[in-house]
Coordinates of C-alpha atoms in Angstrom, one line a residue:
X401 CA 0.0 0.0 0.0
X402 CA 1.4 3.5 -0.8
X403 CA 1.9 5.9 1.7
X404 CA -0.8 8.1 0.9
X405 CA -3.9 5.5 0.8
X406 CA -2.2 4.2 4.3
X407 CA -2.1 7.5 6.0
X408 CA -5.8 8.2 4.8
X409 CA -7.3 4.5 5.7
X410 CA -5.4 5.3 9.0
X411 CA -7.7 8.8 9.8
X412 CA -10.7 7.5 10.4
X413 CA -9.3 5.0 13.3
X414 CA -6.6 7.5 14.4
X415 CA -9.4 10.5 15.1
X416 CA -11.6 8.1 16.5
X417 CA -8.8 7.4 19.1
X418 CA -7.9 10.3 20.2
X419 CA -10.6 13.3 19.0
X420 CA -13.2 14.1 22.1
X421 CA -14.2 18.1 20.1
X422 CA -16.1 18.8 17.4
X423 CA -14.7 21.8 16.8
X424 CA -11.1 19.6 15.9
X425 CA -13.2 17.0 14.2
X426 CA -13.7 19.5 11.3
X427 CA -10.5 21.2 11.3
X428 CA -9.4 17.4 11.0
X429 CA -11.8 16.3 8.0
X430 CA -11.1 19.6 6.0
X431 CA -7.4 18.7 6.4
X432 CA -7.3 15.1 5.1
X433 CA -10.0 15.9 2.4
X434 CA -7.3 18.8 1.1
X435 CA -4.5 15.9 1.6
X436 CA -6.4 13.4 -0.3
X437 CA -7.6 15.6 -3.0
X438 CA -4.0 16.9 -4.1
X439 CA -1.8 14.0 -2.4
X440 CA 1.9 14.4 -1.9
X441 CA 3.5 17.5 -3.9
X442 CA 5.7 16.7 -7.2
X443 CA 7.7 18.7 -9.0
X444 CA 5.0 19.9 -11.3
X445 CA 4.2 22.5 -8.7
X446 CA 6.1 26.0 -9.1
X447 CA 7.5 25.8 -5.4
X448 CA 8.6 22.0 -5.5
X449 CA 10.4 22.3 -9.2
X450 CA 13.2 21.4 -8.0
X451 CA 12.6 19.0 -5.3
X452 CA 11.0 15.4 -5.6
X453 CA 10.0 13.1 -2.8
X454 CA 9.5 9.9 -4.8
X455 CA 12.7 8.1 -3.7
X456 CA 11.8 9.0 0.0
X457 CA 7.8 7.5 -0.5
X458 CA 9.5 4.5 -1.7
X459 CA 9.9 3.3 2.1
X460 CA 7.1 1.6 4.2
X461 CA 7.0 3.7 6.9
X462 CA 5.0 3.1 9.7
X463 CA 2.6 5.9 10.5
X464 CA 2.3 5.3 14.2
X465 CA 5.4 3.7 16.3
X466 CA 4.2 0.1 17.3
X467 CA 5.4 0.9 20.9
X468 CA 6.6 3.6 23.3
X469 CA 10.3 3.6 22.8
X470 CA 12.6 4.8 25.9
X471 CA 16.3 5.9 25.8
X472 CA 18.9 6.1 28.0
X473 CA 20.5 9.9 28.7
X474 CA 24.3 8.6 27.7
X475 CA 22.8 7.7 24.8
X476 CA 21.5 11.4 23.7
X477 CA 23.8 13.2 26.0
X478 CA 26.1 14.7 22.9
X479 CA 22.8 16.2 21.0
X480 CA 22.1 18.9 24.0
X481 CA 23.2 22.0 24.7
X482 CA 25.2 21.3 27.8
X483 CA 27.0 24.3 28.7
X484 CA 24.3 26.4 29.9
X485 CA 21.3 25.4 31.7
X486 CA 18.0 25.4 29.4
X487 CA 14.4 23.9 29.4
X488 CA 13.8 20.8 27.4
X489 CA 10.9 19.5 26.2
X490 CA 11.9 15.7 24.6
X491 CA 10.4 13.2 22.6
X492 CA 11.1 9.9 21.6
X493 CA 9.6 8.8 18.2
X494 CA 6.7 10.9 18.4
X495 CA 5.7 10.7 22.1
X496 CA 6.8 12.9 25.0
X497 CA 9.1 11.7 27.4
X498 CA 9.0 13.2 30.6
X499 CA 12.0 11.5 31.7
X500 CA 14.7 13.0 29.2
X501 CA 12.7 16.5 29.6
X502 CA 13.6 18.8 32.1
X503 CA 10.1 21.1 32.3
X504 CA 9.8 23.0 35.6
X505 CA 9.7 26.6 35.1
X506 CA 8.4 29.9 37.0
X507 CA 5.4 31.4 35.2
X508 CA 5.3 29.5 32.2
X509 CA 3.0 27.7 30.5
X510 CA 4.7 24.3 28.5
X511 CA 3.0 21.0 28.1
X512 CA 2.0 18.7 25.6
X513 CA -0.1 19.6 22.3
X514 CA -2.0 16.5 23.5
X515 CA -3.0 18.1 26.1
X516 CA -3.8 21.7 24.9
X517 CA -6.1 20.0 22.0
X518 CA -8.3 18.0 24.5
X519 CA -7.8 19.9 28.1
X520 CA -11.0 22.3 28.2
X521 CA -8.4 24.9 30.5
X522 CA -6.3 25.6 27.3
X523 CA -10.0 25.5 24.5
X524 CA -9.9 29.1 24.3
X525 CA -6.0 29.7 23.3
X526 CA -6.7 26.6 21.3
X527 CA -9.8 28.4 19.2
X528 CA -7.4 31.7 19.1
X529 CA -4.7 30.4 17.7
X530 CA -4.3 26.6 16.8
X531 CA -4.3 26.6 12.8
X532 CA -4.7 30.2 12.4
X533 CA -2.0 31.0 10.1
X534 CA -0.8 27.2 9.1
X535 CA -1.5 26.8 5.2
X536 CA -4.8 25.0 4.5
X537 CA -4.0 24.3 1.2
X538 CA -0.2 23.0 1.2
X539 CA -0.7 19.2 1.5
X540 CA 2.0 18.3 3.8
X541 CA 0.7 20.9 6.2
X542 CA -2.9 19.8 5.7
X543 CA -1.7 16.8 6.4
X544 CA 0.3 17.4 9.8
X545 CA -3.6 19.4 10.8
X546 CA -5.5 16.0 10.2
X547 CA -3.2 13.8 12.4
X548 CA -1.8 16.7 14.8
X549 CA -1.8 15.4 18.7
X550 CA 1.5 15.6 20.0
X551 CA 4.3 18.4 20.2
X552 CA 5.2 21.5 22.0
X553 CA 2.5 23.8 23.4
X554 CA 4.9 27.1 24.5
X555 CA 2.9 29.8 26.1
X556 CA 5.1 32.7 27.2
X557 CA 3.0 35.5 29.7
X558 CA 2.8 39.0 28.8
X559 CA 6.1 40.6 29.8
X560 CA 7.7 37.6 30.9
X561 CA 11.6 37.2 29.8
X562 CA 12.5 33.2 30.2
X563 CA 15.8 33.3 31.3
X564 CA 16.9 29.9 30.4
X565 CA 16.4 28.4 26.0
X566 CA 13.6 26.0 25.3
X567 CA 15.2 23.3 24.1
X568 CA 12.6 21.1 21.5
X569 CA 14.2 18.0 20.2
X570 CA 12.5 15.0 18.5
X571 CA 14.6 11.6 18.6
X572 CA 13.9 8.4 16.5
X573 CA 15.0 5.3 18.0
X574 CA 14.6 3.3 14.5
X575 CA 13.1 0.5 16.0
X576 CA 10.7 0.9 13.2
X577 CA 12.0 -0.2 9.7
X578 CA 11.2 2.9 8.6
X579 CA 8.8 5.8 10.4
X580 CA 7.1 8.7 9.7
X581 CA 6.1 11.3 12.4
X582 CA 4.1 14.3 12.4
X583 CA 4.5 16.6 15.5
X584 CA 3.0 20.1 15.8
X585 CA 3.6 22.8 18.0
X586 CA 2.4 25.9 18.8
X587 CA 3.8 28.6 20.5
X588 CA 2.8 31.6 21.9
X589 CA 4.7 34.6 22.5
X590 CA 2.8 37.3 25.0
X591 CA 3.3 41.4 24.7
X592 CA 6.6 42.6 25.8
X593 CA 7.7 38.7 26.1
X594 CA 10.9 37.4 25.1
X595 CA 12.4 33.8 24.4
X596 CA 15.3 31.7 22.8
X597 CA 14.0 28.4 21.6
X598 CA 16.3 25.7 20.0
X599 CA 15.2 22.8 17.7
X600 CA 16.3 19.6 16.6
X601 CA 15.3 16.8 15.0
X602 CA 17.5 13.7 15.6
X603 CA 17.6 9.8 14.4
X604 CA 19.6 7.1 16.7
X605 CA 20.5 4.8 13.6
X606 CA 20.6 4.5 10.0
X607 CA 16.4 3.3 9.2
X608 CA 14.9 6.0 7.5
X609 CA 12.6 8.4 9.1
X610 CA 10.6 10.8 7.8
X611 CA 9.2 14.0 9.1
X612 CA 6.3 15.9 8.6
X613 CA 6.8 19.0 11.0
X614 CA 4.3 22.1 11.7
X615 CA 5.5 24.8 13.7
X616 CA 2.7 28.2 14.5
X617 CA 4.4 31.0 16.3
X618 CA 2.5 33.9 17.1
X619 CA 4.5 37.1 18.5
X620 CA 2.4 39.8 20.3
X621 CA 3.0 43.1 20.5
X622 CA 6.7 44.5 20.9
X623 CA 7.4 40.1 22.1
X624 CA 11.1 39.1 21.2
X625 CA 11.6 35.4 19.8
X626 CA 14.8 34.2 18.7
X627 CA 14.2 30.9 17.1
X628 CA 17.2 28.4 16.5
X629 CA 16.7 25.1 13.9
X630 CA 20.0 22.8 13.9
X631 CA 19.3 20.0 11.5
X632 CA 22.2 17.6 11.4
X633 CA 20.6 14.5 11.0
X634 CA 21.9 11.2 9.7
X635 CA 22.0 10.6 6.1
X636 CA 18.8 8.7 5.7
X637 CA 16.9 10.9 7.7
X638 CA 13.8 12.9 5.7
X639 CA 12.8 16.1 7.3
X640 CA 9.5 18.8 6.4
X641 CA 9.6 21.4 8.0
X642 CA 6.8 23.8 7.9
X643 CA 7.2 27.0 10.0
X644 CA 4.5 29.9 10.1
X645 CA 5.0 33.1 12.0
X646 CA 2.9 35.8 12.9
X647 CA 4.1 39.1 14.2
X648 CA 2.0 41.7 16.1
X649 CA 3.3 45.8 16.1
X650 CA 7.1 46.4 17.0
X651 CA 7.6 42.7 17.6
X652 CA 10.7 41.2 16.4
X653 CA 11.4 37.3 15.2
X654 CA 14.4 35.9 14.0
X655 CA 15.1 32.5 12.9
X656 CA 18.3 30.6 12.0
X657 CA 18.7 27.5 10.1
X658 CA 21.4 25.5 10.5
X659 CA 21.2 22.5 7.6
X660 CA 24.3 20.3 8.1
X661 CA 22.9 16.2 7.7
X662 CA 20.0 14.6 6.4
X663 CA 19.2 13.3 2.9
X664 CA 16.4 15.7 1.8
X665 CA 15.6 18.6 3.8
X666 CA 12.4 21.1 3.0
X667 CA 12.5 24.2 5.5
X668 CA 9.6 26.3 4.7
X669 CA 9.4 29.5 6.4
X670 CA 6.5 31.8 6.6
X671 CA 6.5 35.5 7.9
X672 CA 3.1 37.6 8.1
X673 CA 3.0 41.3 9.1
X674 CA 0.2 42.0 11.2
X675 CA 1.4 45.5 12.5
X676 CA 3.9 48.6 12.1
X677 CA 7.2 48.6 12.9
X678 CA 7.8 44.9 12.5
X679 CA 11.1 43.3 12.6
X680 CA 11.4 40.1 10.3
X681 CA 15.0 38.5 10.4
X682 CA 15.7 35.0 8.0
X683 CA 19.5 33.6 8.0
X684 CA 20.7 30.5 7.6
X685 CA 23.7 28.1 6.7
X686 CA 24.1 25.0 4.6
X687 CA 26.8 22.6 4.4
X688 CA 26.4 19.2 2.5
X689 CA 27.9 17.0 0.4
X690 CA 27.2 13.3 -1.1
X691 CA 23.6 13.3 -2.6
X692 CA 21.9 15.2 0.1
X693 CA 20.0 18.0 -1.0
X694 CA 18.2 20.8 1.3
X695 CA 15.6 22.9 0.1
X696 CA 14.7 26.1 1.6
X697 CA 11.6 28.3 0.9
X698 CA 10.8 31.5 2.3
X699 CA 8.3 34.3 2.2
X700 CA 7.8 37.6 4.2
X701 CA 4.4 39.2 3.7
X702 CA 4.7 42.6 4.0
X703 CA 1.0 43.6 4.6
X704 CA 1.7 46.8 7.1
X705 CA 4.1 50.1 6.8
X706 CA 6.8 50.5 8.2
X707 CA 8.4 46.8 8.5
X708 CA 11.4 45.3 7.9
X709 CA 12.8 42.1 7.2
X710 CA 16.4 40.9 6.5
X711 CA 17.0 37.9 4.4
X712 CA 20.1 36.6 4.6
X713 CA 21.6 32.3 3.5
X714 CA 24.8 30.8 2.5
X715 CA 25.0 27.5 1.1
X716 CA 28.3 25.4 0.3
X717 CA 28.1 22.3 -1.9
X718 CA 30.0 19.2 -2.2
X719 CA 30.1 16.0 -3.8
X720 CA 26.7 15.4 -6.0
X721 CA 24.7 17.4 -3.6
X722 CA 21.7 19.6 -4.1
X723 CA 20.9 23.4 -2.9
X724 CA 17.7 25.2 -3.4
X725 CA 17.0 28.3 -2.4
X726 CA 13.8 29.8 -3.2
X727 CA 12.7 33.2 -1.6
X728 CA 9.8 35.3 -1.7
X729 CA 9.5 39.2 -0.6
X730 CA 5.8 40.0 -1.1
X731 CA 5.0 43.8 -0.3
X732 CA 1.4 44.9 -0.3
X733 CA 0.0 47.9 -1.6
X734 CA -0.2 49.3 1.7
X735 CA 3.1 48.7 3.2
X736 CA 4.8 51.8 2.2
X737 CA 7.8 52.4 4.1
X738 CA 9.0 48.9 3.8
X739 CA 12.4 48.1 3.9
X740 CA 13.2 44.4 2.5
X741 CA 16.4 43.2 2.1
X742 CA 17.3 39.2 0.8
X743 CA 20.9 37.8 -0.4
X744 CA 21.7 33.9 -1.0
X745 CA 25.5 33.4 -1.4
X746 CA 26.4 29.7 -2.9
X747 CA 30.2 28.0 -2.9
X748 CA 30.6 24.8 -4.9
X749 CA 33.4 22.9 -4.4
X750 CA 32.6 20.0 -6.9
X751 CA 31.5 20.1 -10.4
X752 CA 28.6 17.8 -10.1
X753 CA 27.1 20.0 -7.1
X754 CA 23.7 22.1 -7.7
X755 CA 22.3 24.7 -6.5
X756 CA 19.3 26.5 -8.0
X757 CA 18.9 29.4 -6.6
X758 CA 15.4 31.5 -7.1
X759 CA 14.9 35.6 -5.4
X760 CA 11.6 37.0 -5.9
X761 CA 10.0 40.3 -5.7
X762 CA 6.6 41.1 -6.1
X763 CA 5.9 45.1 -4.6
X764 CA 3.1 46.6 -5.3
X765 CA 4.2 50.3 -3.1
X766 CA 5.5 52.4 -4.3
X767 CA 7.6 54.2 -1.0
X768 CA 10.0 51.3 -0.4
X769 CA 13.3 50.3 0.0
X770 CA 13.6 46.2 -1.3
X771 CA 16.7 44.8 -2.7
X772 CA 17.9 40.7 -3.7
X773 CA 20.8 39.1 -5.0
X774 CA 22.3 35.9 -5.2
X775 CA 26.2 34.4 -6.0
X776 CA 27.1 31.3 -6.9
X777 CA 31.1 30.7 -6.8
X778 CA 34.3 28.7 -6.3
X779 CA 36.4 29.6 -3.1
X780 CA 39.2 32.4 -4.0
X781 CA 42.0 31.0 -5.4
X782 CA 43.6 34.3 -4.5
X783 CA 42.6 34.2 -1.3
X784 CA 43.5 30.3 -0.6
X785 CA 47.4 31.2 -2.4
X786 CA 47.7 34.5 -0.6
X787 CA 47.5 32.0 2.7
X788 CA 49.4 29.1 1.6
X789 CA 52.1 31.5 1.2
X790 CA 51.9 32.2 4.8
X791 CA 52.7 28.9 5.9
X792 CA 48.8 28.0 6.2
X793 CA 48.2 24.5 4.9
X794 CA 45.8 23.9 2.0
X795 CA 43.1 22.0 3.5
X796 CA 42.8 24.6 6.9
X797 CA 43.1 27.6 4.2
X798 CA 39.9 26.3 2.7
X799 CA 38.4 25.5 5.6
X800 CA 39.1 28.9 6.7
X801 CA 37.6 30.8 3.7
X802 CA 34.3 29.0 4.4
X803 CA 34.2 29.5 7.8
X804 CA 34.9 33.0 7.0
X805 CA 32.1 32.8 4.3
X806 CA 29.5 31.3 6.8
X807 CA 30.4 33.8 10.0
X808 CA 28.2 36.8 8.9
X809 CA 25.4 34.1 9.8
X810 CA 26.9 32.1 12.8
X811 CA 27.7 35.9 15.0
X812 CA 24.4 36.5 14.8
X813 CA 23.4 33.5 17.0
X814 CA 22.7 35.3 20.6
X815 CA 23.7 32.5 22.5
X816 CA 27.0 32.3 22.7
X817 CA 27.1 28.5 23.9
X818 CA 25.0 27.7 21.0
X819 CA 27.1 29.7 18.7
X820 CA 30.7 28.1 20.0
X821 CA 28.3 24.2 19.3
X822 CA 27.3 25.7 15.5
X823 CA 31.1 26.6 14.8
X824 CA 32.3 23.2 16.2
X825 CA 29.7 21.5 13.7
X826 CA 31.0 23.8 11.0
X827 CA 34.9 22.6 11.5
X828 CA 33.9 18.7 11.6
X829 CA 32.0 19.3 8.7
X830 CA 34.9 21.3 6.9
X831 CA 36.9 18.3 8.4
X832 CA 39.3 20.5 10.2
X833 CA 40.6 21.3 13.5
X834 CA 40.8 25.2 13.1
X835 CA 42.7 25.4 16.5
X836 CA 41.6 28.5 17.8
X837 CA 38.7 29.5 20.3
X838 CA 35.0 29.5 18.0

């Protein structure tokens, strides 16, 4: 059975199981009839041209784990962020587990999505915000609304500053042949709030997995949320991730994207301006090589004046790998004053690396400031003689220049813990020691 007809003959049983509102019951039917009318994209549509999922539907994955899975700490231990103290919120093939997850906290509201969907204290943030600004036509997103039950539910008070990260990571034992999940969180970000949330998505052996992720952030007025995504999987790992945002008056978001492992890897990212004086920041870093191949889609909806938003990716490509990046800047007629900037740098380092690269426009104000471009390159040759010469060897003179090339991303990280982890990754990627204090 293909993995479309199993996941819709599995609905029916699956909301039966676990659905107890009527209200969800129809958000849930709408979803899988939109799933099961236009099925799993291909690369006939515009914003999947240059990404196919046919080798990954291949697998039989199973669409709910068989059994609760546990792990043991030593066996994770190298996948947190150990050098400052932090929140976690942990689960283990698409179930919570309350013993890897470290959850007390003063004033805030995290629990389980399971609970906020079915817990009659949490209906009425639930009605507010759960599927508000989550696609209802994209299919995999449609999909992720008809089967979403477990996740992260993040409520941060009005005014409240969490002084510790959220750390959200989702491991998969692979005691499954193969195994799809589906998590779904929802976050929610109070006036004059601010929070640092990391996420990571992370397999445990070699059976392929693949994810189907939905991630609804809501920032309220003059709220701060720096978002962090480190994808470093294993290379038979699948991940889709599917990331709306919106942003309330003199709010600010930022989100970095970290894409070092995985086979295929679909980030799509979603800004909406629902105020003045909004603050939009998109960055990210790629390094891959082999066949793995990372797609990232964006778009900023500029719907109010005075807004800004900051686009900003660098991708280097080895081996037979594949880059895509595919932004959109969409200002409406009535965001005058908008000031939009978007640049995508590319290094290859093999001649049978891609990258397609695909900036948009579409302004229809005419007071604004809006600019995009996009490089695609070999390292300096220059550069990597000019430090040979200096008694630098070639390999760390390369691995240099692309550090170099990736930094105007990585200093922006605000946690300078996580930042010293992201440059670490960097170097074993680059497969270098650099020998001097990231």
């Amino acid at each position: 059975m293909e993995l479309k007809e199993k996941l819709i003959a599995s609905f029916m049983a699956f909301e039966e199981k676990i659905d107890t509102r009527s209200e969800l019951h129809e958000v849930r039917s709408q979803a899988i009839k939109n799933f099961e009318s236009k099925g799993f994209p291909t690369k006939k549509e515009e914003s999947w041209k240059y990404t196919s999922l046919n080798a990954v539907l291949k697998n039989d994955f199973s669409v709910f784990p068989k059994q609760e899975n546990t792990i043991e700490f030593k066996d994770v231990k190298k996948y947190f962020l150990h050098e400052i103290d932090t929140y976690k919120v942990i689960f283990v093939d698409g179930i919570f587990s309350s013993f890897l997850s470290s959850t007390t906290h003063d004033g805030l509201d995290v629990c389980l999505m399971s609970s906020a969907l079915t817990k009659p204290k949490y209906k009425m943030m639930i009605d507010t915000f759960f599927n508000q600004i989550a696609s209802k036509e994209e299919s995999l997103t449609t999909l992720n609304t008809a089967f979403a039950n477990e996740g992260a539910y993040i409520n941060i008070p009005k005014s409240k500053v969490v002084e510790k990260p959220i750390e959200i990571i989702y491991f998969s034992t692979g005691n499954e042949a193969a195994l799809m999940v589906q998590p779904r969180n929802l976050i929610i970000v109070g006036e004059n709030a601010h929070v640092q949330i990391i996420e990571r998505h992370q397999s445990l052996n070699e059976n392929p997995v693949l994810t189907n992720s939905v991630t609804e952030i809501f920032a309220q007025k003059r709220a701060i949320v720096d978002y962090y995504k480190i994808q470093n999987d294993v290379q038979t790992a699948n991940l889709i991730d599917n990331t709306y945002i919106a942003q309330k008056q003199e709010s600010r978001v930022a989100v970095h994207t970290f894409s070092f492992g995985g086979n295929i890897t679909r980030n799509n990212l979603n800004f909406y301006h629902q105020g003045e004086r909004i603050d939009s920041t998109l960055k990210g870093v790629t390094i891959i090589g082999d066949k793995q191949h990372v797609d990232h889609y964006t778009l900023v909806q500029h719907a109010t004046p005075n807004c800004e938003s900051h686009q900003n990716y660098k991708t280097i490509l080895d081996g037979s790998a594949t880059g895509v990046f595919n932004g959109k800047i969409f200002v409406e007629k009535e965001a005058q004053k908008t000031d939009a900037f978007q640049q995508n740098n590319n290094i290859l380092l093999s001649d049978k690396a891609t990258i397609n690269a695909k900036p948009q426009l579409e302004i229809f104000a005419d007071d604004v400031k809006c600019s995009h471009g996009c490089t695609i390159g070999q390292l300096d040759e220059s550069a990597m003689f000019y430090m040979q010469q200096r008694g630098i060897p070639k390999k760390e003179a390369k691995a240099l220049l692309m550090y170099a090339f990736t930094s105007e991303v990585t200093s922006s990280v605000k946690i300078p813990e996580l930042r010293t982890k992201i440059a670490k990754i960097i170097a074993t990627k680059l497969g270098v020691n650099l020998g001097f204090d990231l």
